[in-house]
Every structure is written in structure tokens, then in C-alpha cells.
Short mmCIF file of C-alpha atoms in Angstrom, two decimals:
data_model
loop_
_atom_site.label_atom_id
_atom_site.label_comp_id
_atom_site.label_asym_id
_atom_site.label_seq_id
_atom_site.Cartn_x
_atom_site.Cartn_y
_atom_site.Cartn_z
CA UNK A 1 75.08 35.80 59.41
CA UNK A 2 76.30 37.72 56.10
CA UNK A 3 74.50 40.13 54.56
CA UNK A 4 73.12 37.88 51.77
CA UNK A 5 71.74 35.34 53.86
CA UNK A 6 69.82 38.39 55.62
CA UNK A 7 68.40 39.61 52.84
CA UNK A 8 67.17 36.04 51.55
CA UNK A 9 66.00 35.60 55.33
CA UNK A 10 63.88 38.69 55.47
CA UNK A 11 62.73 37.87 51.85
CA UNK A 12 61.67 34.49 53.40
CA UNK A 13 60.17 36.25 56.16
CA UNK A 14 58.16 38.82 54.01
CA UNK A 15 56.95 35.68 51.33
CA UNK A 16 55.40 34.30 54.01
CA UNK A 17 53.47 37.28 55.34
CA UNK A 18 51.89 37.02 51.64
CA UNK A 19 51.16 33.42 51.66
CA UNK A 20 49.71 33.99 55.07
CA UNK A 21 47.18 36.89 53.56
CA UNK A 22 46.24 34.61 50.48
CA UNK A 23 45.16 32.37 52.66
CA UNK A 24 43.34 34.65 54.91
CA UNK A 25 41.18 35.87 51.85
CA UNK A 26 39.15 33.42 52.71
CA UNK A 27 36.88 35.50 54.73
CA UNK A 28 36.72 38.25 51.70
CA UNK A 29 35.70 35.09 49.54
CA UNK A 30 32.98 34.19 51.79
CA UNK A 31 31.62 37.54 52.30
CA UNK A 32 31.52 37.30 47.93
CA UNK A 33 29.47 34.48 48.49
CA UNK A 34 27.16 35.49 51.19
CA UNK A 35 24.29 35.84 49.59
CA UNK A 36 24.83 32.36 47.34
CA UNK A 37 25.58 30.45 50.49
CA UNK A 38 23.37 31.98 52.73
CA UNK A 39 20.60 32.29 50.32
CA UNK A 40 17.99 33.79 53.31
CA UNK A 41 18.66 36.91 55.77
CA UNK A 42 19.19 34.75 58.56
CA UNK A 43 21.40 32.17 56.35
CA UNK A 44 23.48 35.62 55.47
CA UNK A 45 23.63 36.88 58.51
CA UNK A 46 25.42 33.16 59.54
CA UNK A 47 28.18 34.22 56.55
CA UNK A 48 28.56 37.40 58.10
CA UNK A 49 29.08 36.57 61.86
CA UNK A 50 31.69 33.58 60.83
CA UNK A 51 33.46 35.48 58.71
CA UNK A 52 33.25 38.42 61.38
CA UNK A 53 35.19 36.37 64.04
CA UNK A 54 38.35 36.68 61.85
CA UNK A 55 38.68 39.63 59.77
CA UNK A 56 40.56 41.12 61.96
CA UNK A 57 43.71 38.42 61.39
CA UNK A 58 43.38 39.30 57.71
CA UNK A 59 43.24 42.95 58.22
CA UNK A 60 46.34 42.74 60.75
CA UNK A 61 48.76 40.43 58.38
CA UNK A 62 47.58 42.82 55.83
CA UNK A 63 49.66 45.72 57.60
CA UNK A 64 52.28 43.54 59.12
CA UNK A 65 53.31 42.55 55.62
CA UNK A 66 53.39 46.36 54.50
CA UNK A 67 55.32 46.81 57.82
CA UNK A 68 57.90 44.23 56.88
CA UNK A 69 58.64 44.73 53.61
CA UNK A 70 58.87 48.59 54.31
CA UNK A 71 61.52 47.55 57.08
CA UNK A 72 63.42 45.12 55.34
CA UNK A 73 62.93 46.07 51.53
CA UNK A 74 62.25 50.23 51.68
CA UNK A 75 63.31 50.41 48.23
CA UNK A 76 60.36 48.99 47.12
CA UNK A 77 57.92 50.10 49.80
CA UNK A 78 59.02 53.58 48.28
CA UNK A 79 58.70 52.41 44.41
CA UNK A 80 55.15 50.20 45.01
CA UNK A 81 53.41 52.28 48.11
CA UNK A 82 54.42 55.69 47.20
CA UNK A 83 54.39 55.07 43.06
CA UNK A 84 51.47 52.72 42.34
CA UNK A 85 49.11 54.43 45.20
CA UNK A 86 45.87 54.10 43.47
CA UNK A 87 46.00 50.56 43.30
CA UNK A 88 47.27 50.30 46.75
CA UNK A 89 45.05 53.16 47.97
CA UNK A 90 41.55 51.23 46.47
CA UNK A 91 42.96 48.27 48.31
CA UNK A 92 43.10 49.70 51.53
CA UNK A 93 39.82 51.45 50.94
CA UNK A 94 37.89 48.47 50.50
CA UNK A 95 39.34 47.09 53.40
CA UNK A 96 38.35 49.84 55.79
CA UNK A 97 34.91 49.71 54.30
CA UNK A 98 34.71 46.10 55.19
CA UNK A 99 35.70 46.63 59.45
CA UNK A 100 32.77 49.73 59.30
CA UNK A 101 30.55 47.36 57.37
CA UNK A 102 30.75 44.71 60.01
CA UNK A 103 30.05 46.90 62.71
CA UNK A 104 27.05 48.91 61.28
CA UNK A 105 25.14 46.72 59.27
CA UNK A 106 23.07 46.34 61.78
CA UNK A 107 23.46 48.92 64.07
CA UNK A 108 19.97 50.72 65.44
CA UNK A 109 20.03 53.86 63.07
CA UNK A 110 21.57 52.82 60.17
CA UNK A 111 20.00 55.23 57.74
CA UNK A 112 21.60 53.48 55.26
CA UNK A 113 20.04 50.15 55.25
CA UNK A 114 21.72 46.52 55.90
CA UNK A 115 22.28 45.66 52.72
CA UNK A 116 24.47 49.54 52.03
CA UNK A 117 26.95 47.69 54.18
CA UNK A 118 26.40 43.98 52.87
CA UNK A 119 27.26 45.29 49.42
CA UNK A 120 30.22 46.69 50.90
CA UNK A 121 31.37 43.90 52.08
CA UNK A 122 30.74 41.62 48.40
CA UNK A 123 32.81 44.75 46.89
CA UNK A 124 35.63 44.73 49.23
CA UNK A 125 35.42 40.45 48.52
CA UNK A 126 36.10 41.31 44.86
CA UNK A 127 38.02 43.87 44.69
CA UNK A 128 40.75 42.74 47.31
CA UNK A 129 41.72 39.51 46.38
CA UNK A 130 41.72 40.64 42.52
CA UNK A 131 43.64 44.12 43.32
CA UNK A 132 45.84 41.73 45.87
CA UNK A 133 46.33 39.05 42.88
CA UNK A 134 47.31 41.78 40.59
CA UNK A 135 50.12 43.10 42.99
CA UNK A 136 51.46 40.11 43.30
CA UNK A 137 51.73 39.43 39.35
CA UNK A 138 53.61 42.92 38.94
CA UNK A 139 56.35 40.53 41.02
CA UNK A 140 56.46 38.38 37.64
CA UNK A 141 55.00 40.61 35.04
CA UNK A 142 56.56 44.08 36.20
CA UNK A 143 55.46 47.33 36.65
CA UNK A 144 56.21 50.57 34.88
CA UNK A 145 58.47 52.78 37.32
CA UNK A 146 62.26 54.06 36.82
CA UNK A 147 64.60 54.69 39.82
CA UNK A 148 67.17 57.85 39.76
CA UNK A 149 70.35 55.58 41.28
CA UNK A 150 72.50 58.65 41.70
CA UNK A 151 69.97 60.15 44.04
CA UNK A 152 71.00 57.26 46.04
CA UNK A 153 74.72 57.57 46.40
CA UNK A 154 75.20 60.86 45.02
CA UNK A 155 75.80 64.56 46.41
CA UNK A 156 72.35 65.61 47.43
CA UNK A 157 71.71 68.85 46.31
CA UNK A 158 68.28 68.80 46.81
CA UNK A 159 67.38 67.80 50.43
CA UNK A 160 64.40 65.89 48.95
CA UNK A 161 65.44 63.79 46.48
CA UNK A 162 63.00 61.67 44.01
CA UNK A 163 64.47 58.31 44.07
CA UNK A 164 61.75 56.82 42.52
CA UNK A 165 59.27 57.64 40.15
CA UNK A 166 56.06 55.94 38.19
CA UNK A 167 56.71 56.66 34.29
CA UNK A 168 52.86 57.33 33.77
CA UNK A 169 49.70 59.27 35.71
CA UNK A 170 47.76 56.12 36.11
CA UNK A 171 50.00 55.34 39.42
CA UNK A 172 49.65 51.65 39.44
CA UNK A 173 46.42 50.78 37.62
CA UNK A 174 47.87 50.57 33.89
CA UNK A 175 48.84 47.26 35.65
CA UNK A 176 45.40 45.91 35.15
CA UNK A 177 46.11 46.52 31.40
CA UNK A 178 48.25 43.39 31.34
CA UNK A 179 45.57 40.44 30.65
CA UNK A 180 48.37 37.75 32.61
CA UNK A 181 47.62 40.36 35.58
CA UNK A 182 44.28 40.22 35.75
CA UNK A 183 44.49 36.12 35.01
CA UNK A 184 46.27 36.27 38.38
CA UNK A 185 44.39 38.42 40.01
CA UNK A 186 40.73 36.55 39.33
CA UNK A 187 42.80 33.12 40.29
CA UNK A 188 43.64 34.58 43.63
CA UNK A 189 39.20 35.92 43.71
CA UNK A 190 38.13 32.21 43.16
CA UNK A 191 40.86 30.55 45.24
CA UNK A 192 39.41 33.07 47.91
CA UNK A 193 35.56 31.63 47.16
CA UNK A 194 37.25 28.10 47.48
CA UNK A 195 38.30 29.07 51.00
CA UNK A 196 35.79 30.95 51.71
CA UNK A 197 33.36 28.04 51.23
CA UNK A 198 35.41 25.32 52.74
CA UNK A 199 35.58 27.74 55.84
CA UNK A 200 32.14 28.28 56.01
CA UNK A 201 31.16 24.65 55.80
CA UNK A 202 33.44 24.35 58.53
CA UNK A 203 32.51 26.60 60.56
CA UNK A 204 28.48 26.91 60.69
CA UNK A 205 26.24 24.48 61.91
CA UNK A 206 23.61 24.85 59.33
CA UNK A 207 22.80 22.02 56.94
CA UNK A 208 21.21 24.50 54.21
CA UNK A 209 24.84 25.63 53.83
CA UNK A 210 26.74 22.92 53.61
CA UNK A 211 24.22 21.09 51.43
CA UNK A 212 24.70 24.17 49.02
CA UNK A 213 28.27 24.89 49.70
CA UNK A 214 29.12 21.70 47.45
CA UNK A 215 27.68 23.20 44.57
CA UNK A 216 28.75 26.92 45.28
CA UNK A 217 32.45 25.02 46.42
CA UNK A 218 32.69 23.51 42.26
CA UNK A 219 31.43 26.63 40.71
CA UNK A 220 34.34 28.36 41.79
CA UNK A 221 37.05 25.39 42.46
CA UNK A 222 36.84 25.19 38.05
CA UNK A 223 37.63 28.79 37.15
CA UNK A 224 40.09 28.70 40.10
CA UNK A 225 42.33 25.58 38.35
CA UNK A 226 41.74 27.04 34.98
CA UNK A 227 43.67 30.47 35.65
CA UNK A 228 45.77 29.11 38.17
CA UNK A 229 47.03 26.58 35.56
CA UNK A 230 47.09 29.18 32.52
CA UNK A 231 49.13 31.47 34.53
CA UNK A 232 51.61 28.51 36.12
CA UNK A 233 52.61 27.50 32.87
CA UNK A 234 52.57 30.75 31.29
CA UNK A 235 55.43 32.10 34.28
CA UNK A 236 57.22 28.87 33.47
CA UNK A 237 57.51 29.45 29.77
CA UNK A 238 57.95 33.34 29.91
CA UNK A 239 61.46 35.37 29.84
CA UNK A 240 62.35 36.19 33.40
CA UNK A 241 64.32 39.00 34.91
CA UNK A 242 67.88 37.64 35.90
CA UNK A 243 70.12 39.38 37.69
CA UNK A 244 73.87 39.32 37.55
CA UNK A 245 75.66 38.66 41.51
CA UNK A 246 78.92 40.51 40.20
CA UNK A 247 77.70 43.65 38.86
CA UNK A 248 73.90 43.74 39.55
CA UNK A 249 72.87 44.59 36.21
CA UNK A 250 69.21 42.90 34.75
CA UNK A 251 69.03 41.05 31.89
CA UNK A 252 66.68 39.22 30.24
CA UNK A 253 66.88 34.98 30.82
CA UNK A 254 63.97 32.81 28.72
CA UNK A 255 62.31 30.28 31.01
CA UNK A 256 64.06 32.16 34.53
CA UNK A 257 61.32 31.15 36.58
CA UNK A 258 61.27 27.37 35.49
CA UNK A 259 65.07 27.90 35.55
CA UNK A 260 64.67 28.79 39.12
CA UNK A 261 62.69 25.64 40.39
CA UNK A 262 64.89 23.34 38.60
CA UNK A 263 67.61 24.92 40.13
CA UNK A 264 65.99 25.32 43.81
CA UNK A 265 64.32 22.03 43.69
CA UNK A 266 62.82 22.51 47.04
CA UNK A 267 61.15 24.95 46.34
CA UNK A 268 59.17 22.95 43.27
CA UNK A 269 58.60 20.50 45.96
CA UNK A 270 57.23 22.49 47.84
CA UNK A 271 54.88 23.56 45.34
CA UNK A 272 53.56 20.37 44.17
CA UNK A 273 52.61 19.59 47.81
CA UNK A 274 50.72 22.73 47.84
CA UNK A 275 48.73 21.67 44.78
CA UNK A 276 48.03 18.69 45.90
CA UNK A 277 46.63 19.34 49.13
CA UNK A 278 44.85 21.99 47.72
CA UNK A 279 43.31 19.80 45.08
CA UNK A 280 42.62 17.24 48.17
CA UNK A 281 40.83 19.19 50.27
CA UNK A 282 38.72 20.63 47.07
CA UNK A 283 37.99 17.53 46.43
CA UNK A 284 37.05 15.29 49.30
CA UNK A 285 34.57 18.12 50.55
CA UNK A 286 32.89 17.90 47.16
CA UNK A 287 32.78 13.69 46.67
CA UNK A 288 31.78 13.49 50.32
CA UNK A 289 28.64 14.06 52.71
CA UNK A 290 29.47 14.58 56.06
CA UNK A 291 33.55 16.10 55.48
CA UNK A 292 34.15 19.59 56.12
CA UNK A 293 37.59 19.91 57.19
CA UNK A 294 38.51 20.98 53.58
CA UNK A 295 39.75 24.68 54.78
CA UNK A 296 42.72 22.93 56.37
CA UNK A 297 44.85 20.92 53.83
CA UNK A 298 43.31 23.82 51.24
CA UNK A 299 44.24 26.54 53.69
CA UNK A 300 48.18 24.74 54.10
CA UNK A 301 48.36 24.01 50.60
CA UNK A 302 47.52 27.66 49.72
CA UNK A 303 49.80 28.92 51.68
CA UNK A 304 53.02 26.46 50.11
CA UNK A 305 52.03 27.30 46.62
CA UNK A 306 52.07 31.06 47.39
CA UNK A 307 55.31 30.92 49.37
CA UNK A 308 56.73 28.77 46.90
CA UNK A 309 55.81 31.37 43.68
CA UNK A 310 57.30 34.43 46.16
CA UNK A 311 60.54 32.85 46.84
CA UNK A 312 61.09 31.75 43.01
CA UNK A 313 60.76 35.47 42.30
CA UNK A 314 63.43 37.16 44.57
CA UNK A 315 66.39 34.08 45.37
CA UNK A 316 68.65 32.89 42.69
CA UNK A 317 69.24 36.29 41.69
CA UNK A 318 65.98 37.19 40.05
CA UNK A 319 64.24 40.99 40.09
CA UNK A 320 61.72 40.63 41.68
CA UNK A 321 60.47 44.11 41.19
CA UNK A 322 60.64 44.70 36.95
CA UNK A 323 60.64 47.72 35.91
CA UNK A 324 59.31 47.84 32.42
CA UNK A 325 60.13 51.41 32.12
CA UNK A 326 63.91 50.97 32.64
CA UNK A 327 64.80 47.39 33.02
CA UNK A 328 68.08 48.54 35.00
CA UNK A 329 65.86 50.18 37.64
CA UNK A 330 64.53 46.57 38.57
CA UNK A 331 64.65 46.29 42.27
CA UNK A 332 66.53 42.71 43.68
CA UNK A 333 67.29 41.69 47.03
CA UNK A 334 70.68 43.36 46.82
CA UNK A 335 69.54 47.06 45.30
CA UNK A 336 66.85 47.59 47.57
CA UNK A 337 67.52 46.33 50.93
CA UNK A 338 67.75 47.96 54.29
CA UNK A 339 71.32 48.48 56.06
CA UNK A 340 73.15 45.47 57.26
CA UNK A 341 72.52 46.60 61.09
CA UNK A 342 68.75 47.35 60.50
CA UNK A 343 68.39 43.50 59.19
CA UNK A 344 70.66 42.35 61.23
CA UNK A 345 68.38 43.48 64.38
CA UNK A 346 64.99 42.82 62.72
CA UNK A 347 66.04 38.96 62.46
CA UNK A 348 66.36 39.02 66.46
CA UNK A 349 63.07 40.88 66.89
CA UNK A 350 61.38 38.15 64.21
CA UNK A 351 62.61 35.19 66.55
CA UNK A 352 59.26 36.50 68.61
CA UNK A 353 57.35 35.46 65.47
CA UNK A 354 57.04 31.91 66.69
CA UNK A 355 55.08 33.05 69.70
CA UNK A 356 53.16 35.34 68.17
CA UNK A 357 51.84 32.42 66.34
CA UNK A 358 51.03 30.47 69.07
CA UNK A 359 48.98 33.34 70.50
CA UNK A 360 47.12 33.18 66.75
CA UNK A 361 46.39 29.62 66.62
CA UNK A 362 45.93 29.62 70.51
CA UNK A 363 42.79 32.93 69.68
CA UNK A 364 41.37 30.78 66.79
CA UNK A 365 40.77 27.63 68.64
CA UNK A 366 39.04 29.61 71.11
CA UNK A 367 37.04 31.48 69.04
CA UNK A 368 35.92 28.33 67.16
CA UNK A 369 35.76 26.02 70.34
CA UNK A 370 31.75 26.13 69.45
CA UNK A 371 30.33 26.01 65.80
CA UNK A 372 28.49 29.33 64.85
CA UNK A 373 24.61 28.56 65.25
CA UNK A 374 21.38 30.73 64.13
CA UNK A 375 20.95 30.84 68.07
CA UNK A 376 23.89 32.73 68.44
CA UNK A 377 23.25 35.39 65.68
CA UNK A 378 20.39 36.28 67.98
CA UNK A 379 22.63 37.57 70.60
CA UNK A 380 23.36 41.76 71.03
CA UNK A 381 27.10 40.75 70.34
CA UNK A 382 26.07 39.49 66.64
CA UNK A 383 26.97 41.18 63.20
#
């Protein structure tokens, strides 16, 4: 194992931690659409309960993909966490509002009503997956931070050293400034709705709401493919952010990103399948009656296209941090990695991933062995 396959491993390893989470945004897309799907209190209250049994896997890969890229890539844990807080710091707040909101919605003494916490849960299915969707356009896009280089290698002088720095006081949220960010960002809110729905309809036994999850399912399946599509062929058109093997330096490349599918053609294969199956399981739930296994081949499809889009910005030697500050403080695979030891043991610790997995799909099929019903809402154990 060299050092360069390590890094590209643990890039790997990271990418698909964030495909993972887009996909898991399903259950922030449902709670969006709680009200629209469930249309009564008891129809809401179904959202709410099959959307509770899995937060938790969204809020866990959530931190496990902070963990791992702060383990593998600490360059840019340092840069992203520590520079751009406020946009990380609003997504994390939403998120803990969500796990109270689920407990104490309807908890005896909730001064502050049920729907305090329902709205708290519609905010926190906005605001994530568009905050979320942002982040992950900074990858393409870039964001507006320098690195001080010598404070790496050099003499310290000072025993705390700023390595890294944001170039402005917004921290993060001058991101939202870009319009391509925010295209991103509201393609990865509707792809969540999609998901949301499709899980839903999968997972309740209610025939109000998966008569009206058809409906719901194209009114955000059409703004999804719009964005999704502006912003695919925008990335393929736009200069990338190339970086040289020899001497590291970043320069700009026109068309790097459609440069870099052509070039790793497995990896545009890999995307197309996404697509499609996304597209399929959009649109066989919508042209059919009585099928509601759409959340799979969207949910697998989802989580190719994203892996597919993370790869393409960190192999072939790409940035895939920009800095538009300082386009020589762009963090790559090779600037901003961990030691070769500390990789080096992380990739025998990941070989545990596999079974960690298992446990996952092993927990889900339990949980979902029965379809949520309004008579289980009326149990004490009920959101």
C-alpha cells in the first residue's frame, strides 16, 4: 500500500460516508412534507413515527463522516469545521433540534405545544439538506479561506500557530452568495422530498398517503431534475481546479470535471446508473397503483450519483477544497492528508466497516419487519 493509494482509499472511504448521508435525508425530506402527506394529526403523526425509527442512522453517519474526514483529511476538517463554523454550526443546530423534537412533541407538559416541535422538525428538513447541498458545492465551487504553509513546516515560534484562516467575518455563509451553491443545495432539499416520499409510501400502511404521495412524489421529483440537471452540466462545462502531481501547485483547467469522467470512465458509469435508477424508481411509483418500493433503486441510485460527483472532485489530481481567496491554498489529497502511519492504520480499523453494515441493514429489517399502522401510533412508545 503506498501512500497515494491511501489517500485515494480514505478519499473513497470518506465519499461514501456523504453519499450514504444524501441518501439518509430522506427522513429530513419527509419530516418537510409531513404536513402535505399527512394532511390530518393522526396522518402526521404516521410521518413522524416512520421517520422517527431512523433518524438516528442519519444523525450517526452525520458524525462518522465528520469523524473520518477529520482523521484522514485534518487539513480540511481544520479549514471547513474550524473556518466556515456558522454554516456548519446552523447545521448541527438544526439537527439537535430535530432528536429533542422527536422526543417532546408529545411529551405530557410540553408547554410549548406539538406543533413548537413539528415546526422544528420542517425547519431542520429545510435547512439541512440545503446547508448540506451547499457544503458539498464549496467541493466544486470553492470557498473563500487562505492557508499559512510555512506554519506547517516551518520553525514554530508561536506554539499556536494559525494554519488556516477564513478571508472574511461571514465564516462560511458568503457561500450561499454563490447562486450555483444554492442550485445545489435546493437539488439536494427536493431529492430529500423524493426520498422522503418514496420512504413513506413504503413504509406506512395508510392508503390516504400513498394515494397523495403520487402527487406530493411529482411536485418535488420536477424541481429536483431541473437543478440537478442545471448544475450537472454547469460542473461539466465550468473551469476546474487541477492540480499538478510534480510540484502540487493549482491551476486553472476548463472543462476539469468533464475532463475527469472521460478520463475515469468508471466513474461516469457509475453515474449514469445512478440516474437511471433514480429516474426508475421516480417513475414507476408515480405511473403505478399498488408499487412502493421506489425508496430502493432511488435510495441506490442516490447514493452512485453522489459517490460518483465526490470522487470526480478529489482523484485525478483535482482540489477538491478551492480556495478562492488564494488559489495556491487549495487543499488536494496530497496537501492535506494525515501521516502515512495514521492512514495506514485507519484502513485496518475500516476493514470492520463491512460488519458494521451488516449490523445496519440487519437493525433496519427489524425495525421495518411490520409496516407502521395508526394502531401503533397509539402505543406509549409513539412520537
Amino acid at each position: 500500500m503506498t501512500y497515494e493509494f491511501l489517500q485515494h482509499y480514505w478519499w473513497f472511504i470518506v465519499s461514501l460516508l456523504g453519499a450514504l448521508l444524501v441518501f439518509l435525508l430522506f427522513v429530513q425530506g419527509a419530516n418537510s412534507m409531513a404536513c402535505s402527506l399527512g394532511w390530518t394529526e393522526e396522518g402526521k403523526r404516521l410521518v413522524y413515527n416512520s421517520t422517527g425509527r431512523k433518524w438516528e442512522f442519519t444523525f450517526t453517519t452525520l458524525v462518522t463522516f465528520g469523524g473520518a474526514f477529520f482523521a484522514s483529511f485534518p487539513l480540511f476538517y481544520s479549514t471547513s469545521f474550524g473556518g466556515a463554523y456558522w454554516l456548519w454550526m446552523i447545521i448541527l443546530f438544526t439537527f439537535v433540534l430535530q432528536a429533542v423534537s422527536y422526543e417532546f412533541q408529545n411529551k405530557i407538559g410540553n408547554f410549548l405545544g406539538p406543533r413548537t416541535f413539528q415546526f422544528f422538525l420542517t425547519l431542520n428538513g429545510i435547512v439541512g439538506p440545503l446547508l448540506l447541498g451547499g457544503a458539498v458545492a464549496t467541493f466544486f465551487e470553492g470557498s473563500n479561506f487562505t492557508i499559512a504553509k510555512d506554519n506547517l513546516v516551518g520553525p514554530q515560534l508561536d506554539i499556536n500557530p494559525v494554519i488556516s484562516s477564513w478571508a472574511n467575518a461571514s465564516h462560511g455563509l458568503d457561500a450561499l452568495l454563490n447562486p450555483w451553491v444554492l442550485v445545489l443545495g435546493f437539488a439536494v432539499v427536493f431529492l430529500a422530498r423524493v426520498l422522503g416520499t418514496l420512504y413513506v409510501m413504503n413504509n406506512v400502511d395508510d392508503e390516504d398517503i400513498r394515494s397523495r404521495g403520487s402527487m406530493r412524489l411529482i411536485g418535488a421529483a420536477i424541481p429536483f431534475v431541473l437543478l440537478f440537471v442545471a448544475y450537472l452540466v454547469h460542473l461539466l462545462l465550468k473551469d476546474g481546479y487541477a492540480a499538478n502531481p510534480v510540484d502540487g501547485t493549482i491551476s486553472m483547467e476548463p472543462m476539469k470535471y468533464l475532463t475527469n469522467f472521460v478520463q475515469m470512465w468508471y466513474l461516469l458509469i457509475l453515474l449514469l446508473i445512478g440516474v437511471v435508477l433514480v429516474l426508475f424508481g421516480i417513475g414507476k411509483t408515480i405511473m403505478s397503483k399498488t408499487y412502493t418500493g421506489g425508496i430502493w433503486p432511488a435510495g441506490i441510485g442516490t447514493v452512485l450519483v453522489v459517490l460518483a460527483l465526490l470522487l470526480c472532485a478529489g482523484w485525478n489530481n483535482t482540489a477538491y477544497y478551492p480556495s478562492t481567496a488564494d488559489l495556491q491554498s487549495s487543499l488536494t489529497l496530497a496537501n492535506s492528508c494525515s501521516s502515512e502511519f495514521t492512514l495506514t492504520t485507519m484502513f485496518y480499523v475500516s476493514l470492520l466497516v463491512p460488519f458494521v453494515l451488516a449490523y445496519i441493514v440487519y437493525a433496519w429489517r427489524a425495525i421495518d419487519a411490520k409496516k407502521l399502522s395508526k394502531e401503533e401510533i397509539a402505543s406509549d412508545h409513539a412520537y
